[in-house]
Amino acid sequence: MKSLVSINDLSKSEIVEILDMAALFEAEPNRRLAEDKVVASIFFEPSTRTRLSFETAINRLGARVIGFSEVSNTSLSKGETLKDTITMISNYTDMIVMRHPLEGSVRYASEVSKVPVINAGDGSNQHPTQTLLDMYSIRKTQGSLDGLHITMAGDLKYGRTVHSLLMAMSHFRPAFRFIAPRELALPDEYKKYLKQKNIRFEERVELAENITDTDIVYMTRVQKERFSEPMEYEKLKNTYVLRNSMLEKTKPGMKVLHPLPRVGEISEDVDSNPKAYYFNQAKNGVYARMAAICYLFGINSI
Ligand code: CP
């Protein structure tokens, strides 16, 4: 039984295998390969894309889905522990997809559960299936994952998608540029990780002048829900706004990605630019999640 809690639970070859499988699902999404399975979708934190794309993936695989997206409707609100909740859900189902605000909570759930657990985002820590769809999108638009220049901008402190993605892309010899205000800079543990792997990176503060030579601009939202001081969020929330005019001098094949939701950091005038890829990126989430579910179920002949 294998869970997917951190992107580092997958090797490079496993990531590539899942991306290859995702391409087959994009070509033909309706494959009822998991008709005998029931999957729990349990979200302790709001979500639009992750929950609905997982549930779409589960349905397209012919499996059935149970779950909740509102904790107040569960016995957790009566004081039941997370341990008992996960134990019960793993008695009912064949897999659990879980989002939770607390870092480490999904790892804990995977240790309690009798069935595989997929991390759909735990606090500021990890969002491994977002990484799979990000990598699928990068490979699809750039033709390869190898040797790319990737610029990540915004909230690099609390943005879990950034943390997962930089770890996984490190298998493919990238060069990173990190653009953030000092208060939201990439935490030292991730810089140490990259140094240990001899991955090149540089840190910058300005956005416009630092995106002309890059293959991917990965914008992120300032994560309001992680701030203890509302005034600090107000001060930082509009630090970066990517505008259409800023894309004029960028590389012809460059793509703008964003895990979404956006709350102003990409101007709407970017949406019609062919370099904008974030809505396609979110759509790719269905195929990447179908592939991840199949992989963890041991279904590999699709
Ligand atoms: N990218 C992402 O995790 O979006 P949601 O919060 O809407 O699931």
Short mmCIF file of N, CA and C in Angstrom, two decimals, residues 91-181:
data_model
loop_
_atom_site.label_atom_id
_atom_site.label_comp_id
_atom_site.label_asym_id
_atom_site.label_seq_id
_atom_site.Cartn_x
_atom_site.Cartn_y
_atom_site.Cartn_z
N ASN A 91 -12.14 2.31 6.91
CA ASN A 91 -12.94 1.07 6.97
C ASN A 91 -13.98 1.02 5.85
N TYR A 92 -14.41 2.20 5.39
CA TYR A 92 -15.49 2.25 4.40
C TYR A 92 -14.98 2.26 2.96
N THR A 93 -13.76 2.70 2.75
CA THR A 93 -13.34 3.05 1.38
C THR A 93 -12.03 2.36 0.97
N ASP A 94 -11.66 2.57 -0.28
CA ASP A 94 -10.43 1.97 -0.83
C ASP A 94 -9.30 2.98 -0.94
N MET A 95 -9.59 4.27 -0.78
CA MET A 95 -8.59 5.32 -0.89
C MET A 95 -9.16 6.59 -0.27
N ILE A 96 -8.28 7.42 0.27
CA ILE A 96 -8.72 8.70 0.85
C ILE A 96 -7.95 9.83 0.19
N VAL A 97 -8.68 10.83 -0.29
CA VAL A 97 -8.08 12.09 -0.77
C VAL A 97 -8.37 13.13 0.30
N MET A 98 -7.33 13.76 0.82
CA MET A 98 -7.52 14.60 2.02
C MET A 98 -6.79 15.93 1.91
N ARG A 99 -7.51 17.01 2.21
CA ARG A 99 -6.89 18.34 2.38
C ARG A 99 -7.11 18.77 3.83
N HIS A 100 -6.08 19.38 4.39
CA HIS A 100 -6.17 19.80 5.81
C HIS A 100 -5.26 21.02 6.02
N PRO A 101 -5.66 21.96 6.87
CA PRO A 101 -4.83 23.15 7.05
C PRO A 101 -3.53 22.91 7.82
N LEU A 102 -3.44 21.79 8.52
CA LEU A 102 -2.29 21.57 9.40
C LEU A 102 -1.19 20.79 8.68
N GLU A 103 0.02 21.36 8.66
CA GLU A 103 1.16 20.67 8.05
C GLU A 103 1.42 19.36 8.80
N GLY A 104 1.60 18.29 8.06
CA GLY A 104 1.88 16.99 8.69
C GLY A 104 0.64 16.17 8.97
N SER A 105 -0.54 16.80 8.88
CA SER A 105 -1.78 16.07 9.22
C SER A 105 -2.05 14.93 8.24
N VAL A 106 -1.71 15.12 6.99
CA VAL A 106 -2.00 14.07 6.00
C VAL A 106 -1.01 12.90 6.16
N ARG A 107 0.23 13.22 6.52
CA ARG A 107 1.19 12.13 6.82
C ARG A 107 0.66 11.31 8.00
N TYR A 108 0.18 12.02 9.03
CA TYR A 108 -0.38 11.32 10.19
C TYR A 108 -1.56 10.44 9.76
N ALA A 109 -2.43 10.99 8.93
CA ALA A 109 -3.59 10.22 8.46
C ALA A 109 -3.13 8.97 7.70
N SER A 110 -2.08 9.11 6.91
CA SER A 110 -1.61 7.96 6.12
C SER A 110 -1.05 6.86 7.02
N GLU A 111 -0.58 7.26 8.21
CA GLU A 111 -0.05 6.26 9.15
C GLU A 111 -1.18 5.55 9.91
N VAL A 112 -2.31 6.22 10.00
CA VAL A 112 -3.46 5.64 10.71
C VAL A 112 -4.33 4.82 9.76
N SER A 113 -4.37 5.24 8.50
CA SER A 113 -5.31 4.67 7.53
C SER A 113 -4.90 3.26 7.09
N LYS A 114 -5.93 2.46 6.79
CA LYS A 114 -5.68 1.12 6.24
C LYS A 114 -5.64 1.15 4.72
N VAL A 115 -5.95 2.31 4.12
CA VAL A 115 -5.97 2.42 2.65
C VAL A 115 -5.06 3.59 2.25
N PRO A 116 -4.64 3.64 0.98
CA PRO A 116 -3.76 4.75 0.55
C PRO A 116 -4.41 6.11 0.75
N VAL A 117 -3.59 7.08 1.12
CA VAL A 117 -4.05 8.45 1.32
C VAL A 117 -3.31 9.36 0.33
N ILE A 118 -4.05 10.22 -0.35
CA ILE A 118 -3.45 11.22 -1.24
C ILE A 118 -3.59 12.59 -0.59
N ASN A 119 -2.47 13.28 -0.52
CA ASN A 119 -2.46 14.63 0.05
C ASN A 119 -2.98 15.63 -0.99
N ALA A 120 -4.10 16.25 -0.67
CA ALA A 120 -4.67 17.28 -1.55
C ALA A 120 -4.30 18.68 -1.05
N GLY A 121 -3.23 18.75 -0.24
CA GLY A 121 -2.73 20.01 0.29
C GLY A 121 -2.79 20.01 1.81
N ASP A 122 -1.61 20.13 2.46
CA ASP A 122 -1.59 20.23 3.93
C ASP A 122 -0.86 21.51 4.33
N GLY A 123 -1.62 22.49 4.74
CA GLY A 123 -1.05 23.76 5.17
C GLY A 123 -0.11 24.32 4.11
N SER A 124 1.04 24.81 4.56
CA SER A 124 2.03 25.38 3.64
C SER A 124 3.03 24.35 3.16
N ASN A 125 2.75 23.10 3.44
CA ASN A 125 3.76 22.06 3.24
C ASN A 125 3.84 21.54 1.81
N GLN A 126 2.86 20.73 1.39
CA GLN A 126 2.96 19.99 0.13
C GLN A 126 1.62 19.94 -0.58
N HIS A 127 1.67 19.82 -1.90
CA HIS A 127 0.47 19.63 -2.72
C HIS A 127 0.91 18.79 -3.92
N PRO A 128 1.19 17.49 -3.67
CA PRO A 128 1.88 16.70 -4.70
C PRO A 128 1.10 16.50 -6.00
N THR A 129 -0.23 16.39 -5.94
CA THR A 129 -0.93 16.19 -7.22
C THR A 129 -1.00 17.48 -8.02
N GLN A 130 -0.93 18.64 -7.34
CA GLN A 130 -0.80 19.91 -8.07
C GLN A 130 0.53 19.88 -8.84
N THR A 131 1.56 19.35 -8.20
CA THR A 131 2.86 19.26 -8.86
C THR A 131 2.78 18.36 -10.09
N LEU A 132 2.06 17.25 -9.98
CA LEU A 132 1.94 16.36 -11.14
C LEU A 132 1.26 17.08 -12.31
N LEU A 133 0.21 17.84 -12.01
CA LEU A 133 -0.46 18.53 -13.13
C LEU A 133 0.38 19.71 -13.61
N ASP A 134 1.14 20.33 -12.72
CA ASP A 134 2.06 21.40 -13.15
C ASP A 134 3.12 20.84 -14.09
N MET A 135 3.68 19.69 -13.71
CA MET A 135 4.74 19.09 -14.54
C MET A 135 4.17 18.59 -15.86
N TYR A 136 2.98 18.07 -15.81
CA TYR A 136 2.32 17.64 -17.05
C TYR A 136 2.16 18.85 -17.98
N SER A 137 1.76 19.98 -17.40
CA SER A 137 1.55 21.21 -18.18
C SER A 137 2.87 21.74 -18.72
N ILE A 138 3.90 21.67 -17.90
CA ILE A 138 5.22 22.16 -18.34
C ILE A 138 5.74 21.29 -19.47
N ARG A 139 5.66 19.98 -19.30
CA ARG A 139 6.16 19.07 -20.34
C ARG A 139 5.37 19.23 -21.63
N LYS A 140 4.07 19.41 -21.49
CA LYS A 140 3.22 19.53 -22.68
C LYS A 140 3.54 20.82 -23.46
N THR A 141 3.79 21.90 -22.74
CA THR A 141 4.00 23.18 -23.43
C THR A 141 5.45 23.38 -23.87
N GLN A 142 6.40 22.78 -23.14
CA GLN A 142 7.82 23.00 -23.45
C GLN A 142 8.42 21.82 -24.22
N GLY A 143 7.70 20.71 -24.31
CA GLY A 143 8.19 19.54 -25.04
C GLY A 143 9.09 18.65 -24.21
N SER A 144 9.56 19.13 -23.08
CA SER A 144 10.48 18.35 -22.23
C SER A 144 10.48 18.99 -20.84
N LEU A 145 10.92 18.21 -19.86
CA LEU A 145 11.09 18.78 -18.51
C LEU A 145 12.54 19.16 -18.24
N ASP A 146 13.44 18.78 -19.15
CA ASP A 146 14.88 18.90 -18.87
C ASP A 146 15.43 20.30 -19.10
N GLY A 147 16.23 20.75 -18.15
CA GLY A 147 17.04 21.95 -18.32
C GLY A 147 16.27 23.24 -18.53
N LEU A 148 15.10 23.36 -17.95
CA LEU A 148 14.29 24.57 -18.15
C LEU A 148 14.66 25.66 -17.16
N HIS A 149 14.37 26.90 -17.57
CA HIS A 149 14.50 28.04 -16.66
C HIS A 149 13.11 28.37 -16.14
N ILE A 150 12.95 28.27 -14.83
CA ILE A 150 11.62 28.42 -14.22
C ILE A 150 11.66 29.56 -13.20
N THR A 151 10.76 30.50 -13.38
CA THR A 151 10.65 31.63 -12.46
C THR A 151 9.38 31.47 -11.63
N MET A 152 9.54 31.51 -10.33
CA MET A 152 8.39 31.41 -9.43
C MET A 152 8.24 32.74 -8.69
N ALA A 153 7.02 33.26 -8.67
CA ALA A 153 6.84 34.60 -8.11
C ALA A 153 5.64 34.66 -7.18
N GLY A 154 5.78 35.46 -6.12
CA GLY A 154 4.65 35.70 -5.22
C GLY A 154 4.95 35.25 -3.81
N ASP A 155 4.03 34.42 -3.28
CA ASP A 155 4.16 33.96 -1.90
C ASP A 155 4.93 32.64 -1.88
N LEU A 156 6.23 32.73 -1.81
CA LEU A 156 7.07 31.53 -1.84
C LEU A 156 7.28 30.96 -0.44
N LYS A 157 6.82 31.71 0.56
CA LYS A 157 6.92 31.24 1.94
C LYS A 157 5.81 30.24 2.26
N TYR A 158 4.58 30.65 2.00
CA TYR A 158 3.44 29.81 2.38
C TYR A 158 2.90 28.96 1.22
N GLY A 159 3.37 29.19 0.02
CA GLY A 159 2.80 28.51 -1.16
C GLY A 159 3.26 27.07 -1.28
N ARG A 160 2.39 26.16 -0.89
CA ARG A 160 2.77 24.73 -0.89
C ARG A 160 3.02 24.20 -2.30
N THR A 161 2.37 24.80 -3.29
CA THR A 161 2.57 24.29 -4.66
C THR A 161 4.00 24.55 -5.13
N VAL A 162 4.54 25.68 -4.69
CA VAL A 162 5.94 26.01 -5.01
C VAL A 162 6.88 25.00 -4.36
N HIS A 163 6.60 24.66 -3.12
CA HIS A 163 7.49 23.76 -2.38
C HIS A 163 7.53 22.38 -3.02
N SER A 164 6.35 21.86 -3.40
CA SER A 164 6.33 20.55 -4.06
C SER A 164 6.99 20.61 -5.43
N LEU A 165 6.67 21.67 -6.17
CA LEU A 165 7.14 21.73 -7.57
C LEU A 165 8.66 21.86 -7.66
N LEU A 166 9.25 22.67 -6.81
CA LEU A 166 10.71 22.82 -6.92
C LEU A 166 11.43 21.51 -6.58
N MET A 167 10.84 20.75 -5.65
CA MET A 167 11.46 19.45 -5.31
C MET A 167 11.39 18.50 -6.49
N ALA A 168 10.24 18.40 -7.11
CA ALA A 168 10.08 17.44 -8.21
C ALA A 168 10.86 17.87 -9.45
N MET A 169 10.86 19.17 -9.75
CA MET A 169 11.59 19.63 -10.93
C MET A 169 13.10 19.47 -10.76
N SER A 170 13.55 19.34 -9.51
CA SER A 170 14.98 19.18 -9.26
C SER A 170 15.55 17.91 -9.89
N HIS A 171 14.68 16.96 -10.22
CA HIS A 171 15.14 15.75 -10.94
C HIS A 171 15.60 16.09 -12.36
N PHE A 172 15.24 17.27 -12.86
CA PHE A 172 15.40 17.55 -14.30
C PHE A 172 16.34 18.73 -14.57
N ARG A 173 17.25 18.99 -13.65
CA ARG A 173 18.30 20.00 -13.80
C ARG A 173 17.79 21.37 -14.24
N PRO A 174 16.86 21.95 -13.52
CA PRO A 174 16.35 23.28 -13.89
C PRO A 174 17.28 24.38 -13.37
N ALA A 175 17.03 25.61 -13.81
CA ALA A 175 17.57 26.80 -13.14
C ALA A 175 16.37 27.58 -12.65
N PHE A 176 16.36 27.90 -11.37
CA PHE A 176 15.21 28.60 -10.78
C PHE A 176 15.53 30.07 -10.52
N ARG A 177 14.51 30.89 -10.68
CA ARG A 177 14.57 32.27 -10.18
C ARG A 177 13.36 32.46 -9.25
N PHE A 178 13.61 32.92 -8.07
CA PHE A 178 12.54 33.11 -7.09
C PHE A 178 12.32 34.60 -6.87
N ILE A 179 11.10 35.05 -7.12
CA ILE A 179 10.78 36.47 -6.98
C ILE A 179 9.74 36.62 -5.87
N ALA A 180 10.15 37.28 -4.81
CA ALA A 180 9.24 37.46 -3.66
C ALA A 180 9.70 38.66 -2.85
N PRO A 181 8.75 39.30 -2.15
CA PRO A 181 9.19 40.29 -1.16
C PRO A 181 9.90 39.55 -0.02
#
